Amino acid sequence: MSSQNTRTNPAFYAVIALLVFMSVGPVILMFMNSFKLDVDIISGTSGLIFLPTIQNYEKALCDVLWYEPDHIDFCSLKFGGAFINSLIIALVSTVLTLVIGCMSAYALVRFRFMGRDTVSLTTLMVRMVPPAVLLVPVFGLWNNEFCLDRDGLIGGAIRDTFGGRGDVCLAGTHSGIILIYVAMNLPFVIWILQSFIVQVPRSLEEAARVDGAGPFQVFFKVVLPLIKPGLAAAAIFTFRIAWNEYLLASALSDRDTKTVPILIVNNMSEFNVEWGVIMATGMLLAIPPIIFTLLASRQIITGMTAGAVKG
Amino acid sequence: MANRLTPYMFMAPAVIIMAIALMYPLGYMIWGSFRDWNPSQTIGEAEFVGLKNYIFLWSDPNFHESLGVTLRFAFFVVSIEMVIGVGLALLLDRDIRGISVLRTMFILPMMIAPVVVGLMWRYMYHPTVGTFNRFLDSVGLPRVDWLGDYALMSVIIADIWQWTPFIFILALAALQSLPRSALEAARIDGATPWQQIVHIKLPLMMPVLIVTALLRLIDAFKVLEVILVMTEGGPGLSTEILALRISRTATEFRELGVAAAMSNYLLILLLLLTVAMFAFNRWQEARAARLNAEIQEES
């Protein structure tokens, strides 16, 4: 009876409307500002009435545009290249994390083997390691230790072909950033996928095995198709972290491997902030996650609850 | 023959990658924290100084300040988010048409890059062009220096905006999976909605809520980008949380050894929290099971 009352209560809908406004408002504000000229943003005579312009986007993407806009005399913001770097890094690390994480989650759920508990516990523990803690060692290792020596065969070959300083190190390459992202995301992905694999009925796998399928065939042909929702959730979370991460990327990347968040932070700290362009870059960085959210919100929520609650 | 090796073949890639890129760096960091180490040296060239870095931090006022800011930030963020998130879940736990659309809207802030979140809020907090001050102007109130005088509060508000939905969604999921029988029994016995919440819903949700709160707490120590973009730790040290201080010590002050020692302190703190999470989880589960049994006996 009480629920009947509140359902028709207009105040209830007012609360919901307010909540939606609060959570989406800032995003919409940024979206609108990215289409405004700086003059309009600063004068701020009216929030809603303005002449939309794509100048900000043109300025941000000037290095990949096929035409030259009149209002740009010098292309200072190499956003297009950073966007491509971000895409490569995020996509490759997502795929790798999923494949590797899936396999080990399966092993942890389905097999009893020596060291299983150790691995399981370690995975659980390293989930809490913040990226800031990894900053110092990763910076040191990637620059100094994970290198192909100049005297070695492969390192020498790479240096002769591509030039550059003596040693060939992981720092400053896409693979260096991808490696740390995969490692960082693995514990979480393994954790989430475990809770999905547990739900796959054993009888299905046994039936496949009776029909003569090997363990890898069972895994790829029977188990994987059944945990697609879990995979989708894990993929979105991994992509989100790899796409959004700033700190480690900024320590590991060089001029050519900068990702989008680094570019935004660098532009932000400069003295004179061009709000329109900054908002446009921010919007470009936000668009992929927003698309995922709109397409797969149910998987995201399932993954979130599975990841947090299952202990 | 393949059978015994199969699990190891499945595990190998993950174990190798995590060993190379997580465990080894962590060990390397612990080793480095005992050294006077700057970025131009390899770790072998750095001088071994024993516990000097740790002792230095122990009496370093800046580190104390930063630790205090971190703890305050984490405490306020988690407690306010828990209250609002759980409150909203209790309020909205009924059949609303279009709840899935609503939830989609709510998870949007979480999916957006922290860098972008910082950017949006920095704009909204801007002293002259920002949304908030413009609003204050238009209603005739004095302007507020959001990122100056109230920097920590402003940063906390931004984090609440981004992460309250997380708690809301988990609390709502917990609420909707409560045993119907207990609620039914309470309603028949004439419990008011308020009594139902305090005596039935909240105790039954408690295990999930505790885990959620601890997860948020652990995450609150990881926050960095939002604050970096909004205030860069300033003004002064008022918003310089530990993660930010580590990164500044390493890149600006070029003292990798001190930064490593600081990382270790943070790691120990988080380790304690994680262990607390497991212990609490076990304990609460047992308690909830007992409570459940009691309720069922009574009905």
Short mmCIF file of C-alpha atoms in Angstrom, two decimals, chain B:
data_model
loop_
_atom_site.label_atom_id
_atom_site.label_comp_id
_atom_site.label_asym_id
_atom_site.label_seq_id
_atom_site.Cartn_x
_atom_site.Cartn_y
_atom_site.Cartn_z
CA MET B 1 49.45 -37.58 -19.67
CA ALA B 2 48.25 -34.15 -20.72
CA ASN B 3 45.84 -34.12 -17.83
CA ARG B 4 48.26 -33.27 -15.11
CA LEU B 5 49.93 -30.54 -17.12
CA THR B 6 46.71 -28.96 -18.39
CA PRO B 7 46.02 -26.60 -15.45
CA TYR B 8 49.59 -25.35 -15.56
CA MET B 9 49.31 -24.66 -19.27
CA PHE B 10 46.17 -22.65 -18.65
CA MET B 11 47.77 -20.77 -15.77
CA ALA B 12 51.21 -20.16 -17.26
CA PRO B 13 50.64 -16.95 -19.25
CA ALA B 14 48.90 -15.16 -16.40
CA VAL B 15 51.41 -16.28 -13.80
CA ILE B 16 54.38 -15.28 -15.97
CA ILE B 17 52.99 -11.84 -16.76
CA MET B 18 52.00 -11.11 -13.19
CA ALA B 19 55.37 -12.30 -11.94
CA ILE B 20 57.29 -10.11 -14.38
CA ALA B 21 55.16 -6.99 -14.27
CA LEU B 22 53.64 -7.01 -10.77
CA MET B 23 55.51 -9.15 -8.28
CA TYR B 24 58.99 -8.36 -9.53
CA PRO B 25 58.35 -4.58 -9.56
CA LEU B 26 56.92 -4.76 -6.05
CA GLY B 27 60.00 -6.58 -4.83
CA TYR B 28 62.18 -4.14 -6.73
CA MET B 29 60.40 -1.28 -5.02
CA ILE B 30 60.95 -2.72 -1.55
CA TRP B 31 64.61 -3.20 -2.39
CA GLY B 32 64.85 0.33 -3.79
CA SER B 33 63.23 1.85 -0.73
CA PHE B 34 66.39 1.08 1.25
CA ARG B 35 68.51 3.09 -1.14
CA ASP B 36 69.36 6.69 -1.86
CA TRP B 37 68.28 6.47 -5.44
CA ASN B 38 67.76 9.09 -8.12
CA PRO B 39 66.37 8.52 -11.60
CA SER B 40 69.68 8.84 -13.42
CA GLN B 41 71.17 5.89 -11.55
CA THR B 42 70.42 2.24 -11.98
CA ILE B 43 69.43 0.61 -8.76
CA GLY B 44 72.80 -1.12 -8.45
CA GLU B 45 74.66 2.21 -8.42
CA ALA B 46 72.42 3.67 -5.73
CA GLU B 47 73.85 3.76 -2.26
CA PHE B 48 72.37 1.48 0.39
CA VAL B 49 71.10 3.59 3.29
CA GLY B 50 69.11 1.11 5.33
CA LEU B 51 65.95 2.45 6.91
CA LYS B 52 66.90 6.09 6.37
CA ASN B 53 64.09 6.80 3.91
CA TYR B 54 61.47 5.36 6.22
CA ILE B 55 62.77 7.25 9.23
CA PHE B 56 62.97 10.45 7.21
CA LEU B 57 59.32 10.10 6.22
CA TRP B 58 58.32 9.30 9.76
CA SER B 59 59.36 12.80 10.83
CA ASP B 60 58.62 14.64 7.58
CA PRO B 61 55.83 17.20 8.17
CA ASN B 62 54.89 17.22 4.48
CA PHE B 63 54.37 13.48 4.53
CA HIS B 64 52.23 13.80 7.67
CA GLU B 65 50.17 16.50 6.00
CA SER B 66 49.71 14.40 2.91
CA LEU B 67 48.79 11.32 4.93
CA GLY B 68 46.27 13.37 6.88
CA VAL B 69 44.73 14.70 3.68
CA THR B 70 44.51 11.18 2.27
CA LEU B 71 42.81 9.80 5.38
CA ARG B 72 40.37 12.71 5.58
CA PHE B 73 39.58 12.41 1.90
CA ALA B 74 39.01 8.66 2.13
CA PHE B 75 36.92 8.90 5.28
CA PHE B 76 34.60 11.65 4.05
CA VAL B 77 34.26 10.25 0.57
CA VAL B 78 33.35 6.76 1.72
CA SER B 79 31.01 7.72 4.53
CA ILE B 80 29.09 10.32 2.55
CA GLU B 81 28.86 8.08 -0.48
CA MET B 82 27.62 5.19 1.64
CA VAL B 83 24.90 7.28 3.27
CA ILE B 84 23.68 8.81 0.01
CA GLY B 85 24.04 5.62 -2.04
CA VAL B 86 22.28 3.33 0.41
CA GLY B 87 19.66 5.97 1.13
CA LEU B 88 18.86 6.31 -2.55
CA ALA B 89 18.72 2.55 -2.96
CA LEU B 90 16.20 2.26 -0.14
CA LEU B 91 14.20 5.11 -1.60
CA LEU B 92 14.16 3.83 -5.17
CA ASP B 93 13.66 0.15 -4.40
CA ARG B 94 10.33 -0.28 -6.11
CA ASP B 95 9.02 -1.02 -9.56
CA ILE B 96 9.81 2.05 -11.55
CA ARG B 97 9.23 2.00 -15.24
CA GLY B 98 12.51 2.52 -17.06
CA ILE B 99 14.77 1.64 -14.12
CA SER B 100 17.32 0.26 -16.58
CA VAL B 101 17.53 3.58 -18.42
CA LEU B 102 17.98 5.24 -15.05
CA ARG B 103 20.80 2.94 -14.08
CA THR B 104 22.51 3.58 -17.40
CA MET B 105 22.46 7.29 -16.65
CA PHE B 106 23.85 6.68 -13.20
CA ILE B 107 26.84 4.58 -14.28
CA LEU B 108 27.90 7.14 -16.87
CA PRO B 109 30.05 9.18 -14.42
CA MET B 110 31.98 6.07 -13.41
CA MET B 111 32.90 5.08 -16.92
CA ILE B 112 34.31 8.44 -17.94
CA ALA B 113 38.05 8.97 -17.54
CA PRO B 114 39.12 10.49 -14.20
CA VAL B 115 41.10 13.02 -16.20
CA VAL B 116 37.92 14.16 -17.92
CA VAL B 117 36.00 14.22 -14.65
CA GLY B 118 38.67 16.46 -13.18
CA LEU B 119 38.46 18.66 -16.25
CA MET B 120 34.68 19.06 -16.04
CA TRP B 121 34.75 19.92 -12.38
CA ARG B 122 37.68 22.26 -12.74
CA TYR B 123 35.60 24.15 -15.27
CA MET B 124 32.52 24.16 -13.07
CA TYR B 125 34.52 25.34 -10.07
CA HIS B 126 36.32 28.06 -12.04
CA PRO B 127 36.23 31.33 -10.08
CA THR B 128 34.89 33.50 -12.93
CA VAL B 129 33.60 31.38 -15.82
CA GLY B 130 32.58 28.35 -13.74
CA THR B 131 29.02 27.15 -13.48
CA PHE B 132 28.72 27.36 -9.71
CA ASN B 133 29.96 30.88 -9.30
CA ARG B 134 27.84 32.04 -12.20
CA PHE B 135 24.85 30.54 -10.49
CA LEU B 136 25.77 32.28 -7.23
CA ASP B 137 26.13 35.54 -9.15
CA SER B 138 22.74 35.20 -10.75
CA VAL B 139 20.98 34.68 -7.43
CA GLY B 140 22.97 37.50 -5.88
CA LEU B 141 25.13 35.53 -3.47
CA PRO B 142 28.84 36.18 -3.03
CA ARG B 143 31.21 34.06 -5.07
CA VAL B 144 33.04 31.14 -3.49
CA ASP B 145 36.67 30.31 -4.18
CA TRP B 146 35.96 26.61 -4.63
CA LEU B 147 39.40 25.32 -5.51
CA GLY B 148 41.17 27.80 -3.23
CA ASP B 149 39.68 28.04 0.22
CA TYR B 150 37.53 24.93 -0.02
CA ALA B 151 39.79 22.79 -2.21
CA LEU B 152 39.49 19.56 -0.25
CA MET B 153 35.73 19.87 0.02
CA SER B 154 35.43 20.55 -3.70
CA VAL B 155 37.56 17.54 -4.54
CA ILE B 156 35.45 15.40 -2.23
CA ILE B 157 32.26 16.60 -3.92
CA ALA B 158 33.62 15.66 -7.33
CA ASP B 159 34.48 12.17 -6.11
CA ILE B 160 31.04 11.79 -4.54
CA TRP B 161 29.50 12.73 -7.86
CA GLN B 162 31.53 10.10 -9.66
CA TRP B 163 31.27 7.16 -7.26
CA THR B 164 27.99 7.35 -5.34
CA PRO B 165 26.26 5.51 -8.22
CA PHE B 166 28.60 2.57 -7.64
CA ILE B 167 27.34 2.17 -4.10
CA PHE B 168 23.79 2.87 -5.17
CA ILE B 169 23.85 0.07 -7.73
CA LEU B 170 25.45 -2.49 -5.43
CA ALA B 171 23.08 -1.59 -2.59
CA LEU B 172 20.09 -1.82 -4.91
CA ALA B 173 21.22 -5.25 -6.13
CA ALA B 174 21.63 -6.40 -2.53
CA LEU B 175 18.24 -5.01 -1.60
CA GLN B 176 16.49 -6.78 -4.44
CA SER B 177 18.01 -10.13 -3.58
CA LEU B 178 16.86 -10.07 0.05
CA PRO B 179 14.66 -13.01 1.05
CA ARG B 180 11.06 -11.98 0.39
CA SER B 181 9.78 -14.11 3.27
CA ALA B 182 11.43 -12.01 5.97
CA LEU B 183 10.05 -8.77 4.57
CA GLU B 184 6.65 -10.34 4.12
CA ALA B 185 6.58 -11.53 7.72
CA ALA B 186 7.55 -8.10 9.02
CA ARG B 187 4.82 -6.45 6.98
CA ILE B 188 2.20 -8.85 8.30
CA ASP B 189 3.36 -8.17 11.85
CA GLY B 190 2.64 -4.52 11.19
CA ALA B 191 6.17 -3.09 11.03
CA THR B 192 6.30 0.45 9.69
CA PRO B 193 8.49 1.07 6.63
CA TRP B 194 11.07 2.68 8.88
CA GLN B 195 11.15 -0.35 11.20
CA GLN B 196 11.47 -2.63 8.20
CA ILE B 197 14.51 -0.69 7.04
CA VAL B 198 16.26 -0.53 10.40
CA HIS B 199 15.52 -4.00 11.71
CA ILE B 200 15.32 -6.13 8.57
CA LYS B 201 16.69 -4.58 5.42
CA LEU B 202 19.86 -2.96 6.74
CA PRO B 203 21.02 -5.92 8.88
CA LEU B 204 20.44 -8.31 6.01
CA MET B 205 22.30 -6.07 3.56
CA MET B 206 25.16 -5.52 5.95
CA PRO B 207 27.63 -8.10 4.55
CA VAL B 208 27.36 -6.60 1.08
CA LEU B 209 27.52 -3.06 2.41
CA ILE B 210 30.67 -3.72 4.41
CA VAL B 211 32.43 -5.22 1.41
CA THR B 212 31.26 -2.34 -0.76
CA ALA B 213 32.51 0.22 1.72
CA LEU B 214 35.89 -1.44 2.01
CA LEU B 215 36.20 -1.71 -1.76
CA ARG B 216 35.42 1.98 -2.05
CA LEU B 217 37.89 2.73 0.71
CA ILE B 218 40.65 0.88 -1.12
CA ASP B 219 39.71 2.73 -4.31
CA ALA B 220 39.69 6.06 -2.51
CA PHE B 221 43.40 5.61 -1.82
CA LYS B 222 43.99 5.15 -5.54
CA VAL B 223 42.40 8.42 -6.62
CA LEU B 224 44.94 10.58 -8.32
CA GLU B 225 44.02 11.91 -11.74
CA VAL B 226 40.89 13.79 -10.69
CA ILE B 227 42.80 15.72 -8.05
CA LEU B 228 45.82 16.21 -10.27
CA VAL B 229 43.73 17.87 -12.94
CA MET B 230 41.57 19.88 -10.56
CA THR B 231 44.11 21.31 -8.13
CA GLU B 232 47.51 19.69 -8.76
CA GLY B 233 47.57 19.06 -5.03
CA GLY B 234 47.28 22.69 -4.10
CA PRO B 235 46.77 25.24 -2.83
CA GLY B 236 49.76 24.48 -0.65
CA LEU B 237 49.45 20.84 0.30
CA SER B 238 45.74 21.02 1.04
CA THR B 239 44.73 18.39 -1.51
CA GLU B 240 47.98 16.55 -2.01
CA ILE B 241 46.94 12.98 -1.37
CA LEU B 242 49.54 10.27 -0.93
CA ALA B 243 49.36 8.93 -4.48
CA LEU B 244 50.02 12.41 -5.81
CA ARG B 245 52.86 12.96 -3.38
CA ILE B 246 54.50 9.71 -4.47
CA SER B 247 54.37 10.73 -8.08
CA ARG B 248 55.70 14.21 -7.32
CA THR B 249 58.53 12.87 -5.15
CA ALA B 250 59.55 10.56 -7.95
CA THR B 251 59.26 12.94 -10.90
CA GLU B 252 59.74 16.43 -9.46
CA PHE B 253 62.06 15.92 -6.49
CA ARG B 254 63.75 12.97 -8.20
CA GLU B 255 64.03 10.94 -5.00
CA LEU B 256 63.03 7.46 -6.04
CA GLY B 257 64.13 5.90 -2.77
CA VAL B 258 61.88 8.15 -0.69
CA ALA B 259 59.02 7.66 -3.14
CA ALA B 260 59.47 3.90 -2.88
CA ALA B 261 59.40 4.04 0.91
CA MET B 262 56.24 6.13 0.72
CA SER B 263 54.71 3.61 -1.66
CA ASN B 264 55.49 0.94 0.87
CA TYR B 265 53.70 2.79 3.63
CA LEU B 266 50.66 3.14 1.38
CA LEU B 267 50.87 -0.51 0.43
CA ILE B 268 50.97 -1.60 4.07
CA LEU B 269 47.93 0.56 4.79
CA LEU B 270 46.02 -1.00 1.91
CA LEU B 271 47.13 -4.48 2.88
CA LEU B 272 45.67 -3.96 6.34
CA LEU B 273 42.41 -2.79 4.77
CA THR B 274 42.27 -5.80 2.47
CA VAL B 275 42.87 -8.21 5.31
CA ALA B 276 40.23 -6.36 7.33
CA MET B 277 37.85 -6.78 4.41
CA PHE B 278 38.28 -10.55 4.38
CA ALA B 279 38.04 -10.90 8.14
CA PHE B 280 35.00 -8.67 8.38
CA ASN B 281 33.35 -10.44 5.50
CA ARG B 282 33.68 -13.83 7.21
CA TRP B 283 32.44 -12.49 10.51
CA GLN B 284 29.47 -10.68 9.00
CA GLU B 285 28.46 -13.68 6.96
CA ALA B 286 28.29 -15.81 10.06
CA ARG B 287 26.33 -13.11 11.85
CA ALA B 288 23.91 -12.64 8.97
CA ALA B 289 23.30 -16.36 8.78
CA ARG B 290 22.46 -16.43 12.48
CA LEU B 291 20.14 -13.46 12.11
CA ASN B 292 18.45 -15.05 9.16
CA ALA B 293 17.81 -18.21 11.12
CA GLU B 294 16.38 -16.21 14.02
CA ILE B 295 14.00 -14.33 11.74
CA GLN B 296 12.83 -17.52 10.20
CA GLU B 297 12.25 -19.05 13.61
CA GLU B 298 10.16 -16.10 14.70
CA SER B 299 7.93 -16.03 11.66
#
